[in-house]
mmCIF file of C-alpha atoms in Angstrom:
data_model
loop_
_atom_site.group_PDB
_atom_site.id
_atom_site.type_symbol
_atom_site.label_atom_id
_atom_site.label_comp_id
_atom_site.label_asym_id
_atom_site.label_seq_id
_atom_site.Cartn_x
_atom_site.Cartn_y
_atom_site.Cartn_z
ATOM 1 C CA UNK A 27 22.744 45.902 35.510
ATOM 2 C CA UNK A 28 25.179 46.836 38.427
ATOM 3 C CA UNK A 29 28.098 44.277 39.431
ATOM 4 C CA UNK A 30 27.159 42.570 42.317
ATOM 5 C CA UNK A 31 29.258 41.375 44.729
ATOM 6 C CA UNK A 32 28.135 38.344 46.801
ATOM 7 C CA UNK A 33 28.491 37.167 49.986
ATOM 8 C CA UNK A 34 29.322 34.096 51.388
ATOM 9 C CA UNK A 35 25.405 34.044 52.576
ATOM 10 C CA UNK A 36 24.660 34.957 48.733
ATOM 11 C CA UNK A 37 26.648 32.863 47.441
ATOM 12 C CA UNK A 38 25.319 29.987 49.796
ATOM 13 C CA UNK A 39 21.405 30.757 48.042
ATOM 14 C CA UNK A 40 22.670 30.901 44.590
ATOM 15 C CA UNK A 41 24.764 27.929 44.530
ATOM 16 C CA UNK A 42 21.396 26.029 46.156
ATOM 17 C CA UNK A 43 19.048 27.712 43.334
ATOM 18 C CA UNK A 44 21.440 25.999 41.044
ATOM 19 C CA UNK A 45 21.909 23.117 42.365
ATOM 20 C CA UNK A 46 18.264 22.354 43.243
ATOM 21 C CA UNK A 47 17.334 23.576 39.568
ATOM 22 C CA UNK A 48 20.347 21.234 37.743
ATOM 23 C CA UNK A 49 19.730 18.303 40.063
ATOM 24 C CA UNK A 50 16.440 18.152 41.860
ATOM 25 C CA UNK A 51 16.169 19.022 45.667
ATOM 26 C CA UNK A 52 16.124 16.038 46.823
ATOM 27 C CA UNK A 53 19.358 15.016 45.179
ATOM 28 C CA UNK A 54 21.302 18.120 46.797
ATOM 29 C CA UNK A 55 23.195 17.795 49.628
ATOM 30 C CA UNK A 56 24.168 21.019 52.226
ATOM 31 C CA UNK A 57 28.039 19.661 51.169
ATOM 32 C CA UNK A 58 27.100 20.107 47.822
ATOM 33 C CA UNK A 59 26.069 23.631 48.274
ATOM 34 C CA UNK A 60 28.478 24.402 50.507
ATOM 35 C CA UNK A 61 31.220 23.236 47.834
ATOM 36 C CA UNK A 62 29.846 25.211 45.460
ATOM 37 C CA UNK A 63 30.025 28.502 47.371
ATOM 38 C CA UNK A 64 33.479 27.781 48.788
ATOM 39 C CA UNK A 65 32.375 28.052 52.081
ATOM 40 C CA UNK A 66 32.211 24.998 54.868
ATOM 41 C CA UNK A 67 29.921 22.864 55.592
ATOM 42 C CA UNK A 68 29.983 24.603 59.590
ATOM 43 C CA UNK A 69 29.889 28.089 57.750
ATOM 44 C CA UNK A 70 26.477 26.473 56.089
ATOM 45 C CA UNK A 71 24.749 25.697 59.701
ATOM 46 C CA UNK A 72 26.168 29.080 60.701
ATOM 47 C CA UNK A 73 23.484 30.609 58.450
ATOM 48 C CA UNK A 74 20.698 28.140 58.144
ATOM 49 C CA UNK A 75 18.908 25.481 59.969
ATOM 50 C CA UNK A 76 18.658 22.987 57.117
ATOM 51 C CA UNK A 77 19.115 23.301 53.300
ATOM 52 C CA UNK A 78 15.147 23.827 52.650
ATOM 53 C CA UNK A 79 15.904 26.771 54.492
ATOM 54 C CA UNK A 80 17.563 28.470 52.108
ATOM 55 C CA UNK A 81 15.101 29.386 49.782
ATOM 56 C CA UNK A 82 13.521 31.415 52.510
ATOM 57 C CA UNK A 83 15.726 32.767 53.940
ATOM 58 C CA UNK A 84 14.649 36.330 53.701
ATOM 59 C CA UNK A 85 11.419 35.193 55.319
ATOM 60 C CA UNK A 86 11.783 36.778 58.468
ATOM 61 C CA UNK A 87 13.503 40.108 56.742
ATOM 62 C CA UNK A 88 10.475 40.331 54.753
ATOM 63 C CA UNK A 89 7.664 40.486 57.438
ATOM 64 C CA UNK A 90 9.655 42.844 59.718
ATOM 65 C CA UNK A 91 10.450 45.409 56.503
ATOM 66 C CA UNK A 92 6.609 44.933 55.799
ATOM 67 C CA UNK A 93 5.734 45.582 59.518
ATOM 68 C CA UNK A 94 7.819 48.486 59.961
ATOM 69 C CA UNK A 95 7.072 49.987 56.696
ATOM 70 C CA UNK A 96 3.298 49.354 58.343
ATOM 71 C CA UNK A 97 3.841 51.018 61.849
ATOM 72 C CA UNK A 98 5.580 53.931 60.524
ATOM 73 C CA UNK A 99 2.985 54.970 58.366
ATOM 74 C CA UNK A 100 1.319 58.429 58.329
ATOM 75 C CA UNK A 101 -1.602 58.239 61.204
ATOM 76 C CA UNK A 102 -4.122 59.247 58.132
ATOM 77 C CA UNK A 103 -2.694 56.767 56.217
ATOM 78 C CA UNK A 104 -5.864 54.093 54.796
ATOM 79 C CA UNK A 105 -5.229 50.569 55.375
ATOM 80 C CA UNK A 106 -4.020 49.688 51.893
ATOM 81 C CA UNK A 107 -1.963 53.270 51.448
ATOM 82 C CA UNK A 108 0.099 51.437 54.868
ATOM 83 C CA UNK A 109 0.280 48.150 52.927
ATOM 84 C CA UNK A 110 1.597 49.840 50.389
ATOM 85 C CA UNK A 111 4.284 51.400 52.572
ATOM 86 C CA UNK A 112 5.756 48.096 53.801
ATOM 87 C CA UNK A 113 5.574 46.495 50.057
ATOM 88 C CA UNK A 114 7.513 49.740 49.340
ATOM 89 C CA UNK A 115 10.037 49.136 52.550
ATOM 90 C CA UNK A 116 10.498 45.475 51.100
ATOM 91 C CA UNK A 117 10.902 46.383 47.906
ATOM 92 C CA UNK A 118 14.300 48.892 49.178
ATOM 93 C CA UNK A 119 15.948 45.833 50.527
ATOM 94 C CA UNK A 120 15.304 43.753 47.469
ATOM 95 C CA UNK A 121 18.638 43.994 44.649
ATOM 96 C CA UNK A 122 19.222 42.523 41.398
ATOM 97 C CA UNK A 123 20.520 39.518 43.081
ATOM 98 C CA UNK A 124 16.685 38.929 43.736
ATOM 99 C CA UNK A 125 15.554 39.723 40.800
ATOM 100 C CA UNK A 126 17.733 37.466 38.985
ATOM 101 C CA UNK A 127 17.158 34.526 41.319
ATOM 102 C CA UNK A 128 13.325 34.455 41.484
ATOM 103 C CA UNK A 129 12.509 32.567 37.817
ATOM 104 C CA UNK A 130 15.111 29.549 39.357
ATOM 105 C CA UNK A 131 13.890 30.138 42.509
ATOM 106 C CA UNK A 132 10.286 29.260 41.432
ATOM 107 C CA UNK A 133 10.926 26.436 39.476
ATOM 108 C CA UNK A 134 12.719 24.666 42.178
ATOM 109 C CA UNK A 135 9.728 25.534 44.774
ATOM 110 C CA UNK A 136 7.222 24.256 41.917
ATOM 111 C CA UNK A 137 9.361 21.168 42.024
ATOM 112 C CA UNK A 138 9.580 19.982 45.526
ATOM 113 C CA UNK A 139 6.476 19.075 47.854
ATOM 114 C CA UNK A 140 9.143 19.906 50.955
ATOM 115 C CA UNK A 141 9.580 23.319 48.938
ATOM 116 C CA UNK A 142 5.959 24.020 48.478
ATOM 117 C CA UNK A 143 4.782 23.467 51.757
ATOM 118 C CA UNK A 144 7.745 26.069 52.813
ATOM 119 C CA UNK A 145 6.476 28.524 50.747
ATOM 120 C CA UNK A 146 2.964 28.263 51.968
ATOM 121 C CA UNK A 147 4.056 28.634 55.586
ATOM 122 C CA UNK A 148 5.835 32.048 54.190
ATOM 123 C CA UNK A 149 3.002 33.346 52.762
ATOM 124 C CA UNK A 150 0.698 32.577 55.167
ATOM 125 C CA UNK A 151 3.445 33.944 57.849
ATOM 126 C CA UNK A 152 4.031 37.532 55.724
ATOM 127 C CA UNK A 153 -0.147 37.896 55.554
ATOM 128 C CA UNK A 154 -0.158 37.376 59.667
ATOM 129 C CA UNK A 155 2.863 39.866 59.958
ATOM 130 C CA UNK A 156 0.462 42.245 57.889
ATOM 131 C CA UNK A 157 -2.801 41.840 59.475
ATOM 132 C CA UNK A 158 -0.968 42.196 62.918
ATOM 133 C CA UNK A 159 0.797 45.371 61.904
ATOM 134 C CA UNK A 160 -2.242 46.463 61.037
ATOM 135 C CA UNK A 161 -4.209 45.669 63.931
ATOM 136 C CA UNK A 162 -1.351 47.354 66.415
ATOM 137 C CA UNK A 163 -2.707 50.451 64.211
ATOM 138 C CA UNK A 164 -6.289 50.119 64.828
ATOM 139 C CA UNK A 165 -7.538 48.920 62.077
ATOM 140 C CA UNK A 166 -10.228 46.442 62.162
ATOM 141 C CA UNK A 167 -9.486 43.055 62.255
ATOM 142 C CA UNK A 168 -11.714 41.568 58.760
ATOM 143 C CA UNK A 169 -10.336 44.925 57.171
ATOM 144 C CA UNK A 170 -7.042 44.044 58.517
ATOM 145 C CA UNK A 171 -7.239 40.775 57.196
ATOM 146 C CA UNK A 172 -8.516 41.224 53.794
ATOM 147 C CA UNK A 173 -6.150 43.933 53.721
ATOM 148 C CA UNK A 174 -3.199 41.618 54.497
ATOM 149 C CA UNK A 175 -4.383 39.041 52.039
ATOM 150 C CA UNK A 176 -4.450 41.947 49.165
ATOM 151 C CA UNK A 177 -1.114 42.772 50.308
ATOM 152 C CA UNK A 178 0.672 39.406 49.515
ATOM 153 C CA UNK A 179 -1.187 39.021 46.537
ATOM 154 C CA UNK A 180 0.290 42.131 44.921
ATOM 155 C CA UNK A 181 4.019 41.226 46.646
ATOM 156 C CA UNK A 182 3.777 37.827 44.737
ATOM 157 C CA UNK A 183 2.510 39.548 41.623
ATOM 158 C CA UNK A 184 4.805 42.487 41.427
ATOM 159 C CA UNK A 185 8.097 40.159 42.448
ATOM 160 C CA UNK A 186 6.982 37.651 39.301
ATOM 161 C CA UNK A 187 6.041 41.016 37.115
ATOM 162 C CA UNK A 188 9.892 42.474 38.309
ATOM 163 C CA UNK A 189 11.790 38.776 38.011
ATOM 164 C CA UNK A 190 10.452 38.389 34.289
ATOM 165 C CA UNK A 191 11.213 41.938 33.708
ATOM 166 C CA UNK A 192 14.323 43.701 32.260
ATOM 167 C CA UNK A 193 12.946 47.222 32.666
ATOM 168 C CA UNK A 194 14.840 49.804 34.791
ATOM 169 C CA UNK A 195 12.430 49.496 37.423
ATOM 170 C CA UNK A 196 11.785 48.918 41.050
ATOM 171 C CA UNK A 197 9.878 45.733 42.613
ATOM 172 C CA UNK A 198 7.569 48.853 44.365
ATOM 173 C CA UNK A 199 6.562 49.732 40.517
ATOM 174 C CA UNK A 200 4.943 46.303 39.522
ATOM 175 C CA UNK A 201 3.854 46.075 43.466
ATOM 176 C CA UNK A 202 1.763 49.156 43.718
ATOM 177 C CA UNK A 203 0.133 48.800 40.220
ATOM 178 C CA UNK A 204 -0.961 45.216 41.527
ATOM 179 C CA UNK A 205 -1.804 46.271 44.655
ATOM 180 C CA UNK A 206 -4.230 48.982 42.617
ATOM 181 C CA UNK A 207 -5.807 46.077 40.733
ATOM 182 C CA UNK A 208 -6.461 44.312 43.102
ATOM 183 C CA UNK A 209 -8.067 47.155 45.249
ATOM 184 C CA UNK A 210 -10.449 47.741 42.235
ATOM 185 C CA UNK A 211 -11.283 44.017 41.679
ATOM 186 C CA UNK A 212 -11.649 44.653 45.506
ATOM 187 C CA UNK A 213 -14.281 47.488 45.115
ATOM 188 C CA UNK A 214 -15.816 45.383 42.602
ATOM 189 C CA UNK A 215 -16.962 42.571 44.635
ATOM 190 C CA UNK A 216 -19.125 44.913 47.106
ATOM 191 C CA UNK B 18 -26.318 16.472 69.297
ATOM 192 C CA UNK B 19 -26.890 13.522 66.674
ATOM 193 C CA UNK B 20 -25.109 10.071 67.373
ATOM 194 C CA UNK B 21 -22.250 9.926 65.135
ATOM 195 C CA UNK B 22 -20.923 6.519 64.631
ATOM 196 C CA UNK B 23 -17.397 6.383 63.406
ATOM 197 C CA UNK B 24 -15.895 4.135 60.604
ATOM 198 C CA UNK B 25 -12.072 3.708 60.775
ATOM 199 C CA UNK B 26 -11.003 6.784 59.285
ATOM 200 C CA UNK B 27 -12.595 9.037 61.455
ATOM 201 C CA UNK B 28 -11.558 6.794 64.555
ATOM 202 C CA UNK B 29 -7.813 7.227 63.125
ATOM 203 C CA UNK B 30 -8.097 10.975 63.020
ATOM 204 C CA UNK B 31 -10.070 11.067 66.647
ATOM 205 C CA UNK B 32 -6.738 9.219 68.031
ATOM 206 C CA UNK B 33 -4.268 10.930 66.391
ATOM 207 C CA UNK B 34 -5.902 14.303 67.602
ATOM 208 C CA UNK B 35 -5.970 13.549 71.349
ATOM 209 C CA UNK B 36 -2.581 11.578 71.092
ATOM 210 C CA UNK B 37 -1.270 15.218 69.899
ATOM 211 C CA UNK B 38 -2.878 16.824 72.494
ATOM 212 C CA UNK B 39 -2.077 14.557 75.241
ATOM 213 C CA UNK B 40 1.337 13.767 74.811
ATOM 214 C CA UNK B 41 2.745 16.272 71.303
ATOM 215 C CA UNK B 42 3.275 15.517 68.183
ATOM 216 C CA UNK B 43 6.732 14.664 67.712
ATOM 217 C CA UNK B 44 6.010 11.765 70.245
ATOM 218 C CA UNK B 45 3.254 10.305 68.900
ATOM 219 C CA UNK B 46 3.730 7.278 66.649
ATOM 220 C CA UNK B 47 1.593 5.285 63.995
ATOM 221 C CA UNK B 48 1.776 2.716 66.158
ATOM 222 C CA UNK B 49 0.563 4.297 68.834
ATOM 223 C CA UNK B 50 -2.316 5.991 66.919
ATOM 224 C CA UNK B 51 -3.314 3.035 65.054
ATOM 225 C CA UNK B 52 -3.788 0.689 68.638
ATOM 226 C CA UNK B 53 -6.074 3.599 70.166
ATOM 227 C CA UNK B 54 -8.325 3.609 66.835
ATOM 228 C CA UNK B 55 -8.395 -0.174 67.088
ATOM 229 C CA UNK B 56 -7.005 -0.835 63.661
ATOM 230 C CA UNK B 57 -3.614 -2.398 62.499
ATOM 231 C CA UNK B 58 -0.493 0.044 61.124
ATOM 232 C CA UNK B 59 -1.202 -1.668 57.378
ATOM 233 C CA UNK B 60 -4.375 -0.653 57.938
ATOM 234 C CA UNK B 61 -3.169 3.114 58.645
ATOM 235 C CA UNK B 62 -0.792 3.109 56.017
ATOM 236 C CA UNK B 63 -3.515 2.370 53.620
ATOM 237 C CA UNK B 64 -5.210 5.450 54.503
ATOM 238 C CA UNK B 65 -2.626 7.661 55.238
ATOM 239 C CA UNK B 66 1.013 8.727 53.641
ATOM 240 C CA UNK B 67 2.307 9.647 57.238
ATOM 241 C CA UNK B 68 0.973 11.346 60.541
ATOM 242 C CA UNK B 69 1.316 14.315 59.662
ATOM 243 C CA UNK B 70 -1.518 13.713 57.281
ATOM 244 C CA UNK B 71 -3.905 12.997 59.466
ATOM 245 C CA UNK B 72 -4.897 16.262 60.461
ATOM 246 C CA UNK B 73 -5.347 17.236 56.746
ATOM 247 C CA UNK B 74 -6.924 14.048 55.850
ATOM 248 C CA UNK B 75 -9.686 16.496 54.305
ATOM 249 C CA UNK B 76 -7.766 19.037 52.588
ATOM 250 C CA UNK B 77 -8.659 17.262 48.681
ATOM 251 C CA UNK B 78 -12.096 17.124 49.466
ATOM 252 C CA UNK B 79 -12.653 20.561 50.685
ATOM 253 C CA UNK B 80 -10.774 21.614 47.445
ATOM 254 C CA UNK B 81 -13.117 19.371 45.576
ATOM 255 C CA UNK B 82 -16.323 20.475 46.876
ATOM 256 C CA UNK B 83 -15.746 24.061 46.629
ATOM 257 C CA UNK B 84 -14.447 23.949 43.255
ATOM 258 C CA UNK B 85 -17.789 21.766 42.979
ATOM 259 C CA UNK B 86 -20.089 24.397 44.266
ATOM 260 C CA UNK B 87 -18.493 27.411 42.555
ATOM 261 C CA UNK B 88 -18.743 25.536 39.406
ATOM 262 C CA UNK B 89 -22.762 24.785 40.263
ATOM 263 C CA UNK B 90 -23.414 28.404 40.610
ATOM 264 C CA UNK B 91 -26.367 30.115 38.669
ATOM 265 C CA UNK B 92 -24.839 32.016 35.586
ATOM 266 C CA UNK B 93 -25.590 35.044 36.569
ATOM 267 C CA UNK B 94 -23.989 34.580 40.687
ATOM 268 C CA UNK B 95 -21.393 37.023 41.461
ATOM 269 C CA UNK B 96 -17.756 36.043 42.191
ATOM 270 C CA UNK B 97 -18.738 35.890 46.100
ATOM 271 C CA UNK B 98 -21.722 34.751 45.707
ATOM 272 C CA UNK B 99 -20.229 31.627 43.861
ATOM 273 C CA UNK B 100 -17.654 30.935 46.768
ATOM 274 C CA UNK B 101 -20.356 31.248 48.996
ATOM 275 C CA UNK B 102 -22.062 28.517 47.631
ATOM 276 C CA UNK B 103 -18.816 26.817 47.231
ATOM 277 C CA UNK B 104 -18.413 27.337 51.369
ATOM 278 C CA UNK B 105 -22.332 25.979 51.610
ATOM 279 C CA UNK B 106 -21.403 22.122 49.847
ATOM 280 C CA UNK B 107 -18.484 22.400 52.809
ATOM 281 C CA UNK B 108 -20.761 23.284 55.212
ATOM 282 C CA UNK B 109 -23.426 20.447 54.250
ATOM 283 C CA UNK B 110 -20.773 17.743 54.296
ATOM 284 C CA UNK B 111 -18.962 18.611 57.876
ATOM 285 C CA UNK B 112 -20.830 16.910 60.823
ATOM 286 C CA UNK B 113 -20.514 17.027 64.369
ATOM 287 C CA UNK B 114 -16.948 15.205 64.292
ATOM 288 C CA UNK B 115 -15.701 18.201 62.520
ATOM 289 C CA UNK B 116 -17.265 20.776 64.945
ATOM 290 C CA UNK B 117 -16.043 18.372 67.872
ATOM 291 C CA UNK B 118 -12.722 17.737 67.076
ATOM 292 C CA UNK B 119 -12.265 21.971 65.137
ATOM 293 C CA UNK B 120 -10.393 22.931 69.042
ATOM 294 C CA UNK B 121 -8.564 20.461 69.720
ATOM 295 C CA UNK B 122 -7.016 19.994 66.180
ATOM 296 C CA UNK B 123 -6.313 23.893 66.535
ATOM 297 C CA UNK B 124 -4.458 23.307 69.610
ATOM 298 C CA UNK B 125 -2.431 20.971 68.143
ATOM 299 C CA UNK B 126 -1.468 22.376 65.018
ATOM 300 C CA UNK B 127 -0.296 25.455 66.954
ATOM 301 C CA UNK B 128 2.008 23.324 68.944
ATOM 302 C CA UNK B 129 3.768 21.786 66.132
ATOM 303 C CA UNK B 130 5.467 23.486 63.135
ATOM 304 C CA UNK B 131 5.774 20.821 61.233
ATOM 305 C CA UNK B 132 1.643 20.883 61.717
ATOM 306 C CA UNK B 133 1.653 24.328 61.161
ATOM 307 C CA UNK B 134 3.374 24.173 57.525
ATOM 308 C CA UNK B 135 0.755 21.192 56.337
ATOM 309 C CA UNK B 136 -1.729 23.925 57.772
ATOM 310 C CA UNK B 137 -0.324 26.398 55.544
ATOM 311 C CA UNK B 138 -0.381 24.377 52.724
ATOM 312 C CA UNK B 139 -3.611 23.447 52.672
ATOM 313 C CA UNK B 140 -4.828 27.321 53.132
ATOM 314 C CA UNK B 141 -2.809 28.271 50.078
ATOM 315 C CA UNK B 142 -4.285 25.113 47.906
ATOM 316 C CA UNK B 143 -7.573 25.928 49.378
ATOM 317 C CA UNK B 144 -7.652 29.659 47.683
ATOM 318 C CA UNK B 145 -5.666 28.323 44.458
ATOM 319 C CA UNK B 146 -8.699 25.428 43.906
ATOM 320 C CA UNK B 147 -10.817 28.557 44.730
ATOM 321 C CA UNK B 148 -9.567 30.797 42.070
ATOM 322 C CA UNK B 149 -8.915 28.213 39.922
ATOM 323 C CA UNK B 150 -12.931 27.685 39.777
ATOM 324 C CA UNK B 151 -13.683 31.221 39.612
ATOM 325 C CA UNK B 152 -11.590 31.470 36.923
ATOM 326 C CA UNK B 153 -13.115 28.684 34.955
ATOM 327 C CA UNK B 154 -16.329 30.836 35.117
ATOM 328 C CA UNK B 155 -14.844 33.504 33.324
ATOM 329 C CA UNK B 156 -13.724 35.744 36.755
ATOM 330 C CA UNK B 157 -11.035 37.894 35.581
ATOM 331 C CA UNK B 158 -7.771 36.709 37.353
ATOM 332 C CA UNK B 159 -7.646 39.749 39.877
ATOM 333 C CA UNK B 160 -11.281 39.792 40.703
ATOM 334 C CA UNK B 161 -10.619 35.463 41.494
ATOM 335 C CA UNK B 162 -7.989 35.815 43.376
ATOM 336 C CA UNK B 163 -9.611 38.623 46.011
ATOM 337 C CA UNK B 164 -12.723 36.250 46.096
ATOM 338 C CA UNK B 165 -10.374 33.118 46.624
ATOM 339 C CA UNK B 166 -8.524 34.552 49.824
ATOM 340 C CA UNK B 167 -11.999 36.342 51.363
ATOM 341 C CA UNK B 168 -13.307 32.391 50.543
ATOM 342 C CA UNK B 169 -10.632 30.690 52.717
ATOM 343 C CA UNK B 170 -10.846 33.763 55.168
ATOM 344 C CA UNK B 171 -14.324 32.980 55.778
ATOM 345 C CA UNK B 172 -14.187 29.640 55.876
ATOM 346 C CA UNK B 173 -10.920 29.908 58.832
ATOM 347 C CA UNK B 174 -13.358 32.040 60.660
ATOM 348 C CA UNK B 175 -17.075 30.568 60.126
ATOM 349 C CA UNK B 176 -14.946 27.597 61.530
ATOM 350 C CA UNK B 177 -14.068 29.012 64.424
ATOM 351 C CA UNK B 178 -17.066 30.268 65.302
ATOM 352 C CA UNK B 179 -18.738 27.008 64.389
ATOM 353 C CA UNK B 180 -16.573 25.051 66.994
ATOM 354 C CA UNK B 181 -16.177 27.309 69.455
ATOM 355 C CA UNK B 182 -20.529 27.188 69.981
ATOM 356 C CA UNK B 183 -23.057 24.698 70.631
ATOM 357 C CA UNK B 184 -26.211 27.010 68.513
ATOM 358 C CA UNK B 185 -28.121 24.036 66.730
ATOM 359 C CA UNK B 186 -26.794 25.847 63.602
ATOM 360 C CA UNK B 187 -24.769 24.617 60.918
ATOM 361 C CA UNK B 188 -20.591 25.833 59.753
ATOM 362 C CA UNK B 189 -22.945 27.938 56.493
ATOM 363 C CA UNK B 190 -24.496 30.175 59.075
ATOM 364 C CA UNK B 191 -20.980 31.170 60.080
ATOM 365 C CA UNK B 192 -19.127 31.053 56.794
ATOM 366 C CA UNK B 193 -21.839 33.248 55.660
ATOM 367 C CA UNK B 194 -22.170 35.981 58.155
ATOM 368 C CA UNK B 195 -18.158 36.021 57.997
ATOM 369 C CA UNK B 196 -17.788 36.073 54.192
ATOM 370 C CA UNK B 197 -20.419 39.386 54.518
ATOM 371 C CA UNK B 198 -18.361 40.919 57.075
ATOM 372 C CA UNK B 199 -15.248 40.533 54.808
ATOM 373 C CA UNK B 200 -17.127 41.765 51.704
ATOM 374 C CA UNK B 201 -18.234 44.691 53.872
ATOM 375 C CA UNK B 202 -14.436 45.536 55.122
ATOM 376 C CA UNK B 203 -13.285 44.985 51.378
ATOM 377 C CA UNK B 204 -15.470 47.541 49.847
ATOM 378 C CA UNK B 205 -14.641 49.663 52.366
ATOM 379 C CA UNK B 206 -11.038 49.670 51.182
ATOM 380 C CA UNK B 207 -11.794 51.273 47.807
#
């Protein structure tokens, strides 16, 4: 695995992981985190809103990579060959720093209702980013839709498949093959 | 239109939905809510966790009865034939409160985030309870989880469409007709 060198906004998300994971969320406090990542507690609201934001903080980074991955898309390209584009555009931005966090990451989400609900409004957010992408393209809007829904499936699916994995692989390996799954299960149902 | 005489509950969530409208969220209190619908704050409180709540008062139950109705299905029903019996025990329980108050609540919710992520969280433990059921039949995970989101899909739009007209037709005509449409786009991806 390469060395990694964090930043103080990386080092803000890890020390929360941990501290959310040792001690509950509830328990943590932003000075705690902040402590932990040798960084101030004004250096903290520099980067995020509140401390529930940390665990999504990529939320915004992840529908504009899908998005863009999306619009720049061959014109030929089907709906699901452009989804697969943007999972592969997210997948680019996504290190070993993400891979290593997202086991912790989902137990302290699985843990907290205030978590939960965060991560619901994230996933519903990164399937509207997707349908609307694909809309601006001309795609229909059910097809749009069910292909935005297929699309976060196979993100979840492939980022749990990567997290858990050790192989020399990229998140777009375990996302395509899930996408593919799902497009058959897809096929399936008609 | 039938007569629809309100018990309590439903005169709690009528309040808090136009207090929302009328005045926004963040300003509306229990109080406030509870004098409108006539009852005391205990009397809230016993219904209710918080105000947020009220506008997902039925989030459980819809969970409930489509688990109920996928679990019903004939042996031999298909994955989306299942949910769309699932999305007729929803339709046969939602009256003309539900198709009165569908705009208003929508309205309201999109003014609010914290609305919004309740919202969100309901969607995403509408399709798990969804899949979950499926997958108690013996769906294979993929195939549940495609049939899940096209469910909750459906059910968003048949909505929708349900409150948005005044046809002497019930939320099932709509849920239907939009759970084809889906299947139709969803084929067409493969």
């Amino acid at each position: 695995m390469p060395r990694w060198e964090p930043g103080a906004r990386e080092r803000m998300v890890v020390a929360a992981v941990d501290l959310f994971t040792e001690q509950g969320y509830d328990a943590t406090t932003v000075a705690q985190i902040a402590e932990r990542a040798g960084v101030t507690k004004s250096t903290f609201f520099r980067h995020f809103p509140d401390k529930r934001d940390v665990l999504v903080a990529g939320q915004e980074t992840l529908s504009t990579l899908i998005s863009e991955g999306i619009a720049d898309a061959p014109d030929d390209a089907t709906p699901l060959e452009a989804v697969s584009l943007g999972l592969d555009r997210v997948s680019a931005a996504m290190g070993s720093m993400n891979r290593q966090l997202g086991p912790r990451m989902k137990a302290a989400v699985a843990a907290s209702a205030e978590l939960r609900e965060r991560e619901a409004l994230k996933s519903v957010g990164l399937a509207a980013a997707t349908s609307d992408a694909l809309i601006a393209r001309g795609v229909p809007d059910a097809t749009a839709h069910v292909a935005a829904e297929l699309g976060v499936l196979a993100f979840k699916r492939g980022y749990t498949l990567w997290a858990e994995s050790t192989a020399e692989v990229d998140l777009a390996y375990y996302t395509r093959q899930a996408l593919a799954e799902l497009r058959a299960a897809s096929a399936e149902l008609g």
